[in-house]
mmCIF file of C-alpha atoms in Angstrom:
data_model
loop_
_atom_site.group_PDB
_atom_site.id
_atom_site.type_symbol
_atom_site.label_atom_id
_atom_site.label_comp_id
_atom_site.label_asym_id
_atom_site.label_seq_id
_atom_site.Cartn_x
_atom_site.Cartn_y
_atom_site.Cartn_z
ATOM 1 C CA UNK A 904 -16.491 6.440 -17.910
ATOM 2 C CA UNK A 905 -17.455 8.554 -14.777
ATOM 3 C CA UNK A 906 -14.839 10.301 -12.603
ATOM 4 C CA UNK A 907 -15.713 8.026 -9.520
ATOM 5 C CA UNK A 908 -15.619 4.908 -12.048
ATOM 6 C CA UNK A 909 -11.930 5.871 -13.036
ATOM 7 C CA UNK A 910 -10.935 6.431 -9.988
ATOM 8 C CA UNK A 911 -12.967 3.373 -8.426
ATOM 9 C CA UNK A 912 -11.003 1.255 -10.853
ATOM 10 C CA UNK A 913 -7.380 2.895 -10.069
ATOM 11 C CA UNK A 914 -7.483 2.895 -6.431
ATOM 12 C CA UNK A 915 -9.035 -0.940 -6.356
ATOM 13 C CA UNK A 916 -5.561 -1.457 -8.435
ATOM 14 C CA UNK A 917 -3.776 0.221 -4.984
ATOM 15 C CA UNK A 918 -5.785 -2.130 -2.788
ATOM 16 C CA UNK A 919 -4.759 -4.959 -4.460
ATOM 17 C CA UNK A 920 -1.001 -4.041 -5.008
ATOM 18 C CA UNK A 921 -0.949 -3.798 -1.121
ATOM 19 C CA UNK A 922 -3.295 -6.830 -0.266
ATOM 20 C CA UNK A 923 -5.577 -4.537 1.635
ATOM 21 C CA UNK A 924 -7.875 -7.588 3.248
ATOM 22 C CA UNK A 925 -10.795 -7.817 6.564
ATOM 23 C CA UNK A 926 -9.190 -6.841 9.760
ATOM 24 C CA UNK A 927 -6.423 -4.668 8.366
ATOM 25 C CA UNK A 928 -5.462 -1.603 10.007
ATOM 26 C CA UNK A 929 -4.958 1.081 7.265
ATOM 27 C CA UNK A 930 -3.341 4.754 7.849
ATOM 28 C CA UNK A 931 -3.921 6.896 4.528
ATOM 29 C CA UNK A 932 -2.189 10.055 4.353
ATOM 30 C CA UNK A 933 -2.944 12.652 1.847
ATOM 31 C CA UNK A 934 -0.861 15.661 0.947
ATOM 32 C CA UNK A 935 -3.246 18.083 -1.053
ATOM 33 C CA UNK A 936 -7.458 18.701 -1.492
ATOM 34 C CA UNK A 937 -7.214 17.664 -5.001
ATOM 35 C CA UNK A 938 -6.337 14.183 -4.148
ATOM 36 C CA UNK A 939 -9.837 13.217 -2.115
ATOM 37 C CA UNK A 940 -11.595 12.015 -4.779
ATOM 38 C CA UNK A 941 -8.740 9.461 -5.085
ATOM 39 C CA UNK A 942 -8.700 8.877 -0.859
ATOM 40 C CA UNK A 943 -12.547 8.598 -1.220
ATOM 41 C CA UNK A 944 -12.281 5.967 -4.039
ATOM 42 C CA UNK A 945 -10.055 3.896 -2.072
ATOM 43 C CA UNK A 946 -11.392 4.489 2.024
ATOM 44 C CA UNK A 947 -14.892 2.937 0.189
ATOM 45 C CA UNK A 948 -12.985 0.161 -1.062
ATOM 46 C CA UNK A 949 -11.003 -0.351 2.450
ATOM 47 C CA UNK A 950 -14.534 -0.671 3.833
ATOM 48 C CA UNK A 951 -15.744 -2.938 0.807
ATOM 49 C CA UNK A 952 -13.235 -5.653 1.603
ATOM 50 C CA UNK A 953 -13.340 -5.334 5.730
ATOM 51 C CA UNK A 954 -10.556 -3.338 6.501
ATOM 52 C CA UNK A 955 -10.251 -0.310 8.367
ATOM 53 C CA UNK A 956 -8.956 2.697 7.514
ATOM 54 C CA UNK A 957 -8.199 5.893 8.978
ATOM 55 C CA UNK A 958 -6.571 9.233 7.305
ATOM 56 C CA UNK A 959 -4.782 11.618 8.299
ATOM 57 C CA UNK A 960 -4.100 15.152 6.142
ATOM 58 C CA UNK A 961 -0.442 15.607 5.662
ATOM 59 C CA UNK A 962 -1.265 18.767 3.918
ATOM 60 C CA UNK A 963 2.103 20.450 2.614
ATOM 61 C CA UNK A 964 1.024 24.013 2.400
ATOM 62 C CA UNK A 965 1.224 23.760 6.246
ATOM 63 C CA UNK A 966 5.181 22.467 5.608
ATOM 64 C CA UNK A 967 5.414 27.042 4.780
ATOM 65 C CA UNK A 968 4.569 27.757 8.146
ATOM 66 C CA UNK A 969 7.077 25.326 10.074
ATOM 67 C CA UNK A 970 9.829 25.826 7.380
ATOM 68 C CA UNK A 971 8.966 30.138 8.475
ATOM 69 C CA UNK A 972 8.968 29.413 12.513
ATOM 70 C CA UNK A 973 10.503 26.319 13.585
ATOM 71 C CA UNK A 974 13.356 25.627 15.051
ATOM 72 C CA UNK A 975 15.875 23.152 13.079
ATOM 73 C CA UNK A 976 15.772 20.856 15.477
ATOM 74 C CA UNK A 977 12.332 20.412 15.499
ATOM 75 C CA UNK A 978 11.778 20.212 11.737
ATOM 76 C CA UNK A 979 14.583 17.389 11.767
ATOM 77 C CA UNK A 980 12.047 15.561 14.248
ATOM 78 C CA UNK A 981 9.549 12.790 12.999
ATOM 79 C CA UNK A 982 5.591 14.064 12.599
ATOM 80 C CA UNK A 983 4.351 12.504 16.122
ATOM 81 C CA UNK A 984 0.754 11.979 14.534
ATOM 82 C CA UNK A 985 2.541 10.135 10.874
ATOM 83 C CA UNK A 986 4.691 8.295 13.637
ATOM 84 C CA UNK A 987 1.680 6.762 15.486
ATOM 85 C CA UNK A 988 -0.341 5.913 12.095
ATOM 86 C CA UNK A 989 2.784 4.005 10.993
ATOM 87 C CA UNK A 990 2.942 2.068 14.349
ATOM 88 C CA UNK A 991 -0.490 1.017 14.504
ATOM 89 C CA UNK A 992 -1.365 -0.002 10.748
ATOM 90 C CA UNK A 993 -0.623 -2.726 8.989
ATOM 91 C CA UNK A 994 -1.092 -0.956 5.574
ATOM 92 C CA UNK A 995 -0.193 2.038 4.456
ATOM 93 C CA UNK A 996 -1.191 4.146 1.337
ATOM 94 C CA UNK A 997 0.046 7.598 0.361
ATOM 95 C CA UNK A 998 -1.576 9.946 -1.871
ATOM 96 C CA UNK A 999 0.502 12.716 -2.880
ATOM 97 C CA UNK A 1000 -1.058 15.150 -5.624
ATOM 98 C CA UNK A 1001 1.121 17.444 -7.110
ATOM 99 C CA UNK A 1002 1.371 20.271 -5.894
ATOM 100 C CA UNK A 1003 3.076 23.854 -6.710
ATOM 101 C CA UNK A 1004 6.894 22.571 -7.433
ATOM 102 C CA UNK A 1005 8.581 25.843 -5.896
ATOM 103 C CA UNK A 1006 8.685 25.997 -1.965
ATOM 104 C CA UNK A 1007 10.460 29.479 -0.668
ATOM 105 C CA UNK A 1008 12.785 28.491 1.817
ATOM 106 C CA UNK A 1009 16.319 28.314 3.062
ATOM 107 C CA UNK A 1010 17.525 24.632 1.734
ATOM 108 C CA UNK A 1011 18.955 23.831 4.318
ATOM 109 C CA UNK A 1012 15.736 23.922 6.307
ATOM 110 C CA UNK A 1013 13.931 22.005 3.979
ATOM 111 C CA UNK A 1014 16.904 19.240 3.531
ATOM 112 C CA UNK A 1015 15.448 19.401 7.767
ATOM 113 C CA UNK A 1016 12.310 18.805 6.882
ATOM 114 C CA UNK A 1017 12.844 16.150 4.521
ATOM 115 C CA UNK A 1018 15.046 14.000 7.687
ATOM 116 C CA UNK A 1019 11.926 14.049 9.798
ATOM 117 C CA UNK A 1020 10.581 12.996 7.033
ATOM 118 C CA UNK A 1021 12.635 9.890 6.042
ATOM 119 C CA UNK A 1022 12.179 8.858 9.641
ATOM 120 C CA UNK A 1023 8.448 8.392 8.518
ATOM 121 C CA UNK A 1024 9.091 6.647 5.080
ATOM 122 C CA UNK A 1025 11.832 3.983 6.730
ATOM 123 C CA UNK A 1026 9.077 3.233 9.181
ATOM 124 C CA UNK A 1027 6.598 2.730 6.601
ATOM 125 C CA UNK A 1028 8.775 0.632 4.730
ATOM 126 C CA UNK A 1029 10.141 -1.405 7.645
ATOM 127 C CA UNK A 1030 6.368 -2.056 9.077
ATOM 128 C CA UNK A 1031 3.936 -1.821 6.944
ATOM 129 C CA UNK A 1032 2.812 -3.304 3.686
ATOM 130 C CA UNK A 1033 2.703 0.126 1.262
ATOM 131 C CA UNK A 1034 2.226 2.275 -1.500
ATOM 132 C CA UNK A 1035 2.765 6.203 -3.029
ATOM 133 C CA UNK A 1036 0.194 7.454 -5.219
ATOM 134 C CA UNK A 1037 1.234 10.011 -7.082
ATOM 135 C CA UNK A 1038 -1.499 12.424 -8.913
ATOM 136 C CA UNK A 1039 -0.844 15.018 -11.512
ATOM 137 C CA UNK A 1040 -2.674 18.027 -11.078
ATOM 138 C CA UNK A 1041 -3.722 21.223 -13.415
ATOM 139 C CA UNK A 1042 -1.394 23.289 -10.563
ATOM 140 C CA UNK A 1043 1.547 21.252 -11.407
ATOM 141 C CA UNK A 1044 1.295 21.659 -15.411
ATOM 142 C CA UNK A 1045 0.824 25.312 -15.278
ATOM 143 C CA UNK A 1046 3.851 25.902 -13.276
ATOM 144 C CA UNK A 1047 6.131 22.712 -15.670
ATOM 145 C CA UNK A 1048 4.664 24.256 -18.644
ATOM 146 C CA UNK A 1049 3.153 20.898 -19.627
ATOM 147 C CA UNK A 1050 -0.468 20.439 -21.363
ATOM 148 C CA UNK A 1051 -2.381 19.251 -18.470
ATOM 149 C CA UNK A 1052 -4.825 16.672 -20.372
ATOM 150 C CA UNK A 1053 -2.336 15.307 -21.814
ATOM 151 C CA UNK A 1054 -0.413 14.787 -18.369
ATOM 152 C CA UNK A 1055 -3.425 13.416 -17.178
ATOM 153 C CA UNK A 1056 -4.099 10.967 -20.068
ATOM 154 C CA UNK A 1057 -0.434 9.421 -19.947
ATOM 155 C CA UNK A 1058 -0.787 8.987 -16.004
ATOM 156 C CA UNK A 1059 -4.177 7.358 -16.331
ATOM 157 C CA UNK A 1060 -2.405 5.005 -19.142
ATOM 158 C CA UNK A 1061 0.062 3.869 -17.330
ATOM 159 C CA UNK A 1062 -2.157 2.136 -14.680
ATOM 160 C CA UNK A 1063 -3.457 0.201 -17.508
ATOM 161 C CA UNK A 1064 -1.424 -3.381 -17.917
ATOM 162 C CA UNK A 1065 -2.169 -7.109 -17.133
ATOM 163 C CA UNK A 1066 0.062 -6.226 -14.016
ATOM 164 C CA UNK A 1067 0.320 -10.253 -13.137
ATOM 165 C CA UNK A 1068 1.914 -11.057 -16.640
ATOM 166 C CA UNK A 1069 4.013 -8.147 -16.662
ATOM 167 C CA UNK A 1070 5.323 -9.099 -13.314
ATOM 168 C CA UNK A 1071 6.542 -12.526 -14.779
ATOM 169 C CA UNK A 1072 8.087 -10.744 -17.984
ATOM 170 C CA UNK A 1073 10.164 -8.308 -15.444
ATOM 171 C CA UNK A 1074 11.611 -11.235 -12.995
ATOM 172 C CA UNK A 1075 12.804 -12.657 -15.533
ATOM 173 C CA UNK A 1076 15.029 -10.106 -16.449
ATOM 174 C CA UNK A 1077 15.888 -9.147 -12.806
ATOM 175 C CA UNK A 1078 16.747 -13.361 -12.823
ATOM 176 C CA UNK A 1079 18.878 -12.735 -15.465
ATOM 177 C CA UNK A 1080 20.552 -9.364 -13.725
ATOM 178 C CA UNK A 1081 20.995 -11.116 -10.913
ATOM 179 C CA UNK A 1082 24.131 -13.071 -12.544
ATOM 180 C CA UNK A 1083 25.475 -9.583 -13.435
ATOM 181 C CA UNK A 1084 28.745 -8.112 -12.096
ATOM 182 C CA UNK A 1085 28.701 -4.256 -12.943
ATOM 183 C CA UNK A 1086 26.281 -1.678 -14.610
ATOM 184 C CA UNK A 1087 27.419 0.997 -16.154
ATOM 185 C CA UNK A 1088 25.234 4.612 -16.954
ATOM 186 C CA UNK A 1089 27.407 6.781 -19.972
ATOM 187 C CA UNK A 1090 27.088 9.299 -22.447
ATOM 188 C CA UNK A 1091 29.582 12.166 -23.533
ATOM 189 C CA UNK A 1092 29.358 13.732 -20.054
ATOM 190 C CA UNK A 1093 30.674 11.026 -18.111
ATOM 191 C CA UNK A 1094 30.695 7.456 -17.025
ATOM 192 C CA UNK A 1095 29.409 5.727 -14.103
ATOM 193 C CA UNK A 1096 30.254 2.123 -12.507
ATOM 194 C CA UNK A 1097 27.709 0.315 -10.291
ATOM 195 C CA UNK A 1098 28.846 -3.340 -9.142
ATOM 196 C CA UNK A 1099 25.827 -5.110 -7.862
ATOM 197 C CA UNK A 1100 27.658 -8.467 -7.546
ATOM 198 C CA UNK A 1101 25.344 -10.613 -5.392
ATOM 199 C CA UNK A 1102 22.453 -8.588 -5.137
ATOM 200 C CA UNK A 1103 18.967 -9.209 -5.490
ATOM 201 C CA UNK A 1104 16.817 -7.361 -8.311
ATOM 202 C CA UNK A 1105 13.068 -6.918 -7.770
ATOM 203 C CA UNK A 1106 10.570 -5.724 -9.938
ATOM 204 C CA UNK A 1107 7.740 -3.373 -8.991
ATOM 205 C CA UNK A 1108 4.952 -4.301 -10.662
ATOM 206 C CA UNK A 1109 1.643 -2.918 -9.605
ATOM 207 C CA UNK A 1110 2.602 -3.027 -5.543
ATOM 208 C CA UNK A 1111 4.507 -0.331 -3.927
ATOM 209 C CA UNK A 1112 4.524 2.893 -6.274
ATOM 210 C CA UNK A 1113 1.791 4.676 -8.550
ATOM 211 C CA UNK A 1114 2.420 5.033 -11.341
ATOM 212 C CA UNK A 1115 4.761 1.744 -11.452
ATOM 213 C CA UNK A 1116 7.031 -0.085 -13.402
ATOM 214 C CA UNK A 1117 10.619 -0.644 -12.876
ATOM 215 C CA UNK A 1118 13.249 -2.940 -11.701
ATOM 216 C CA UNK A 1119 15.720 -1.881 -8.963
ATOM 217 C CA UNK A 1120 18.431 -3.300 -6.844
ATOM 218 C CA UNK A 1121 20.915 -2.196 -4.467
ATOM 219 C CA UNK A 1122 24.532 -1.904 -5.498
ATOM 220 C CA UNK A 1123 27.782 -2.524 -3.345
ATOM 221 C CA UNK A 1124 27.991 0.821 -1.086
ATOM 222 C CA UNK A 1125 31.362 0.771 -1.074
ATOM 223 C CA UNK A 1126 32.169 0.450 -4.992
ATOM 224 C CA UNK A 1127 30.201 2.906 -7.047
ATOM 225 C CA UNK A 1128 32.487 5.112 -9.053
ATOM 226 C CA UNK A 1129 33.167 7.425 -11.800
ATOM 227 C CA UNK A 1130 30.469 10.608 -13.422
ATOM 228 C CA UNK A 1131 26.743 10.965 -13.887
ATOM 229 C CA UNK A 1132 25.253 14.344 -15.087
ATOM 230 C CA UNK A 1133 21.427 15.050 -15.342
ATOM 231 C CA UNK A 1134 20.728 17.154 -17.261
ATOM 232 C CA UNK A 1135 17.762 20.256 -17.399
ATOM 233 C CA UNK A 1136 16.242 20.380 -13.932
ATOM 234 C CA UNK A 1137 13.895 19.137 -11.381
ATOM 235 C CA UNK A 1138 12.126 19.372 -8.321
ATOM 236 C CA UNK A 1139 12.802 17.521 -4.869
ATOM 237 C CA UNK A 1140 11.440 18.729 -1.775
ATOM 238 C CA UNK A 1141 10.015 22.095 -3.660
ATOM 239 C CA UNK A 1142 13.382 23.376 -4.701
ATOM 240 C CA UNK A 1143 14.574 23.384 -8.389
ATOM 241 C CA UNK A 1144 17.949 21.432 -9.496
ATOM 242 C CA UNK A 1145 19.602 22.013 -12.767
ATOM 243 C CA UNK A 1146 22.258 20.852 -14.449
ATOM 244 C CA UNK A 1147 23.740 18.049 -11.247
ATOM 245 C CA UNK A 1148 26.775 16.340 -11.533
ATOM 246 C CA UNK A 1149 28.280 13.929 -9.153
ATOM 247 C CA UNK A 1150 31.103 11.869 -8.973
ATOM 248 C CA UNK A 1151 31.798 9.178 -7.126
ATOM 249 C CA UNK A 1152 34.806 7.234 -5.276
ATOM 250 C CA UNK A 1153 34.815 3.987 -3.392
ATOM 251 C CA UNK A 1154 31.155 4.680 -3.035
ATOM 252 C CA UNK A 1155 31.019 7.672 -1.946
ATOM 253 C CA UNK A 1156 29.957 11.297 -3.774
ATOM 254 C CA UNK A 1157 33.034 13.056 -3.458
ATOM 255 C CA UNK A 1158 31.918 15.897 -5.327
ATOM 256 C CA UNK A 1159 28.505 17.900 -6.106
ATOM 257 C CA UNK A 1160 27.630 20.644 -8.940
ATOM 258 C CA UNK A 1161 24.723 22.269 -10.157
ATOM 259 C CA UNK A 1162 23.868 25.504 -11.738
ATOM 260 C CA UNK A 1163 20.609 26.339 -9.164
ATOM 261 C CA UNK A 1164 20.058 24.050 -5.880
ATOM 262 C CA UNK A 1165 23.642 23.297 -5.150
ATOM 263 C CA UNK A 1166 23.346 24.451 -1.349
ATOM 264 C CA UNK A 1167 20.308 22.458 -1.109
ATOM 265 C CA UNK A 1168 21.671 19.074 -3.124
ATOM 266 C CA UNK A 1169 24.882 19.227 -0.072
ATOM 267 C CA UNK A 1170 22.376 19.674 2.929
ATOM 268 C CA UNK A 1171 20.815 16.714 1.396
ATOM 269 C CA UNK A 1172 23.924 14.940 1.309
ATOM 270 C CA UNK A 1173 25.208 15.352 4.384
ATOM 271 C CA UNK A 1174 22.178 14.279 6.095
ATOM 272 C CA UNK A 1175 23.902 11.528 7.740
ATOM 273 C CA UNK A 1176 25.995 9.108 6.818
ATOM 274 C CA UNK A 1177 24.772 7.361 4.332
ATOM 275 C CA UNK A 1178 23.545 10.017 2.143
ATOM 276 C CA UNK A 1179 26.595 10.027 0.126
ATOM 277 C CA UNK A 1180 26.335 6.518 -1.225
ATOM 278 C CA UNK A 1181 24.162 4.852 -3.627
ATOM 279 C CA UNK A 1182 21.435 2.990 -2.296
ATOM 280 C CA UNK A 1183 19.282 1.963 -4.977
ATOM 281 C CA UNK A 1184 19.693 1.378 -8.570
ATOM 282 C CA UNK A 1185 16.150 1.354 -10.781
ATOM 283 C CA UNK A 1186 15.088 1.448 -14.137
ATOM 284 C CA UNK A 1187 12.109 2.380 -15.706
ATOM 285 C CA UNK A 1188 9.609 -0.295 -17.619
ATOM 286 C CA UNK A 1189 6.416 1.951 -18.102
ATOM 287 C CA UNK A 1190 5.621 2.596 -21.985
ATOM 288 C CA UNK A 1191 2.842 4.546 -21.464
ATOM 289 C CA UNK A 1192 5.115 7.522 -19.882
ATOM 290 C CA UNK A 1193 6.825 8.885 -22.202
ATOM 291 C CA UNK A 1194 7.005 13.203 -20.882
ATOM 292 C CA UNK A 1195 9.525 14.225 -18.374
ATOM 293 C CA UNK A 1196 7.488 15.882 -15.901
ATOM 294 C CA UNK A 1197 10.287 17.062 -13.456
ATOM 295 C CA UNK A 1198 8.280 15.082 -10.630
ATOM 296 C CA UNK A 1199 11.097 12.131 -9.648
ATOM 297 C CA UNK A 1200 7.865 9.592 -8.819
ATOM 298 C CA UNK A 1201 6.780 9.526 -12.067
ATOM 299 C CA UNK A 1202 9.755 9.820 -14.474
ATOM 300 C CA UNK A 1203 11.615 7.355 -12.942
ATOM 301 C CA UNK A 1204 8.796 4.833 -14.303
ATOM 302 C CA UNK A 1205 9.751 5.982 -17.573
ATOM 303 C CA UNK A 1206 10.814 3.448 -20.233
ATOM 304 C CA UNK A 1207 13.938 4.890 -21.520
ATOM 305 C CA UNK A 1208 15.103 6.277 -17.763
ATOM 306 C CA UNK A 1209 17.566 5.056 -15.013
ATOM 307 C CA UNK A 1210 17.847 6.453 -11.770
ATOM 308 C CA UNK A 1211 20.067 5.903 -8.828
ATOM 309 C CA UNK A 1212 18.930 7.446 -5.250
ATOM 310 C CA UNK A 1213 21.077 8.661 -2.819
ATOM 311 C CA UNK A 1214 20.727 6.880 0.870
ATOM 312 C CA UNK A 1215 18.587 4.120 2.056
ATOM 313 C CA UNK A 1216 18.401 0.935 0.087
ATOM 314 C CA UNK A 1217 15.812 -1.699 0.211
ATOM 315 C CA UNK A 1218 16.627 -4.466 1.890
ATOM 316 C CA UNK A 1219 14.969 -6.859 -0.691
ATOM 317 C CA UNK A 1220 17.395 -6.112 -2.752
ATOM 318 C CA UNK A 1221 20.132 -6.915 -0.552
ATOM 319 C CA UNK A 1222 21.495 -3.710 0.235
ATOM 320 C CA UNK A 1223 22.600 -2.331 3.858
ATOM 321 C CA UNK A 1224 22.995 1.119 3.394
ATOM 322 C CA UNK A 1225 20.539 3.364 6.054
ATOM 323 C CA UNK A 1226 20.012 6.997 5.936
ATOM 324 C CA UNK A 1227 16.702 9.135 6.221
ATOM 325 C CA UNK A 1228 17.546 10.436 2.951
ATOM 326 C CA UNK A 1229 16.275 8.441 -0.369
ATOM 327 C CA UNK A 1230 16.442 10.712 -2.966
ATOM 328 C CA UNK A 1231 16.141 8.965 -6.737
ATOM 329 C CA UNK A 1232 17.750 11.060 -9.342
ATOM 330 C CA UNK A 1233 16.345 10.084 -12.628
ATOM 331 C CA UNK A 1234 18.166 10.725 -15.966
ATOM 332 C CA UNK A 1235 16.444 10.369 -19.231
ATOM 333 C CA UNK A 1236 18.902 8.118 -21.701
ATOM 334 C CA UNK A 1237 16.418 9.444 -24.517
ATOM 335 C CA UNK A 1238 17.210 13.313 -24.121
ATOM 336 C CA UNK A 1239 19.696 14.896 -26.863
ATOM 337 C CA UNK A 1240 22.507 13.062 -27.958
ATOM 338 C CA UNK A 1241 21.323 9.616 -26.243
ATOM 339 C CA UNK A 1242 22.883 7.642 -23.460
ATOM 340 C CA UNK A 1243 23.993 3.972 -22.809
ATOM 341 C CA UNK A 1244 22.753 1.402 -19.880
ATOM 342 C CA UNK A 1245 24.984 -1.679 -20.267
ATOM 343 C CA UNK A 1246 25.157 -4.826 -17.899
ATOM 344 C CA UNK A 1247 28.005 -6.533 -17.787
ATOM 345 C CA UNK A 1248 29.000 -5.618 -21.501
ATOM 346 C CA UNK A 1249 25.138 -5.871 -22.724
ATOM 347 C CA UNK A 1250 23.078 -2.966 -23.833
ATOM 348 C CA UNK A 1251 19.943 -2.878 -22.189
ATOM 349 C CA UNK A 1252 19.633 1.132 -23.659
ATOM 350 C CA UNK A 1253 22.403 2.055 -26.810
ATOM 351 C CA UNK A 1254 22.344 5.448 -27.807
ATOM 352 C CA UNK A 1255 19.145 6.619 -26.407
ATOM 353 C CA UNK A 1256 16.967 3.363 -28.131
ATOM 354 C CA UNK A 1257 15.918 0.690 -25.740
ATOM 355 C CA UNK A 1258 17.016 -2.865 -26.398
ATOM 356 C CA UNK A 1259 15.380 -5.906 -26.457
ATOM 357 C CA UNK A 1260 16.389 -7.162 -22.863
ATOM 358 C CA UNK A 1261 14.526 -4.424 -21.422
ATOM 359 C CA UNK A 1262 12.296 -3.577 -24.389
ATOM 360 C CA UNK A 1263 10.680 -7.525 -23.443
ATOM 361 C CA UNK A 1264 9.801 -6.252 -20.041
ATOM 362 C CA UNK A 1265 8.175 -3.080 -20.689
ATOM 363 C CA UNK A 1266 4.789 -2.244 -19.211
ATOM 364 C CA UNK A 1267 1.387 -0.714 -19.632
ATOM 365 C CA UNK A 1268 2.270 -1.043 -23.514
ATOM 366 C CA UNK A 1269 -0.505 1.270 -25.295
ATOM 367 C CA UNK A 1270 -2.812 -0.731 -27.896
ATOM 368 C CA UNK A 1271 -1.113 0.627 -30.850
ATOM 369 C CA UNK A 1272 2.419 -0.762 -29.792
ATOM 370 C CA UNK A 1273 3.403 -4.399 -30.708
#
């Protein structure tokens, strides 16, 4: 199969999972060069259907020069070009490739960045019907150390599911979750307790995030407590995290460690208000992922992952907490020693082995799987 076949065939996927249809207005923002044979792909197939779309670079290699010169205040300031694209679409689609992970900064200038930022994404969220497309790159496995066909080759995989039926199989465990009283994430580091009494669990299913697959819901603000520790490190914003613990206390992080980005993981939690509380609580469905990448997008699809992010929740899933910030955390239940995901009592992950619950849900199975 040609390039422009592959990608023809991935970003009509995007189109679809966003209802892209004649007469829409469609902003498309791409972050990198290597991702316009992807914003070529789909633009053609905006056109193909009757839509109209427009893009805009969001290039962040020009993110070095304002993080160098700008003032704070005007880094914690919306883009006024990303502001008007998200006020005149009606779709919007995202491509973010992935780019070198390190930016050199002071963290508390990029945690600036990133609010002008999250004034972008809630209005994308509140006004537009979306989606983030993220793309590996050769750039990104050099500097993770990964083998970058075989990055490539699980990404591709992933897109590849009868998205419709695996919708159906993943509501009906969020139906079922949505009964539950209290999830709980532990393993020999700690213990964490997320009541989400009441609140609505959604599946994403070939809509809002590339590559998808995972449920998520909102739980109560007010009533996370306890320990979670992820473990080996990551990248947010372009600055490394290792080893983060945080604990919670009537919902709110009461305390922060890590061994490299701890300055940076505070100016992200104090970005406003709600930054300190849990907004969203997901967990991954996608069987074709299977390699921590250290890029949140993708390995919170992971099958065998939960996340939680810090700050705005989605209101489909019933929460109220706003903030600019939403930051997912993932943690990988799989790594060393195993971990536990358990709904009221049940195991959906035991020991670092997925159960049947969630096993029954899983997506973009590979043909050798049963």
């Amino acid at each position: 199969m040609s390039e422009a076949t592959e990608w023809g065939r991935i970003t009509e996927l995007v189109a679809d999972g966003v209802r892209v249809a004649a007469g829409d207005k469609v902003s498309v923002f791409f972050t990198d060069a290597a991702a316009l044979p992807a914003v070529a792909a789909f633009v053609d197939e905006c056109w193909r259907r009757g839509a109209v779309p427009q893009v805009l670079a969001t290039d962040e290699r020009f993110d070095e020069s304002a993080l160098r010169w700008a003032d704070t205040t005007l880094l914690e300031q919306a883009p006024p070009l990303e502001v008007a694209a998200m006020q005149w679409c009606d779709v919007h689609v995202s491509f973010r490739a992935m780019a070198s992970p390190v930016v050199d900064a002071e963290p508390t200038r990029i945690a600036a960045l990133r609010h002008g930022r999250g004034i972008v994404s809630t209005m994308r969220w509140q006004q537009t019907r979306w989606a983030l497309v993220r793309i590996p790159t050769p750039e990104w496995a050099r500097a993770t150390g990964q083998d970058t066909d075989e990055l490539l080759a699980e990404w591709a995989a992933s897109f590849d599911a009868d998205w419709p039926e695996a919708e159906a199989r993943m509501s009906a465990l969020c139906a079922r979750l949505e009964r539950a009283r209290t999830v709980v994430i532990e393993d020999s580091w700690g213990r964490l307790e997320l009541p989400v009494t009441g609140r609505r669990w959604v599946a994403f299913s070939g809509s809002a995030n590339w590559p998808d697959g995972e449920i998520a819901t909102a739980p109560l603000e007010q009533d996370v407590s306890g320990v979670i520790r992820f473990p080996g490190e990551f990248w947010f914003a372009g600055v490394r995290v290792c080893e983060l613990e945080l604990e919670f206390a009537a919902g709110l992080v009461v305390r922060e460690h890590a061994t490299e980005g701890l300055e940076f993981v505070r100016s992200l939690l104090d970005t406003d208000a709600g930054a300190r509380r849990v907004g969203e609580l997901g967990i991954g469905t996608n069987a074709a992922l299977t390699t921590m990448t250290g890029d949140l997008l993708i390995d919170e699809k992971i099958l065998g992952t939960v996340h939680i992010a810090l700050g705005r929740a989605y209101p489909q899933c019933g929460g109220v907490n706003e903030s600019a910030l939403h930051w997912d955390v993932v943690k990988d239940l799989r790594a060393a020693g195993g971990g536990s995901l358990s709904v009221d009592g049940v195991p959906l992950i035991r020991d670092g082995v997925v159960q049947p619950p969630l096993a029954d849900a899983a997506v973009a199975r590979r043909q050798n799987q049963p």
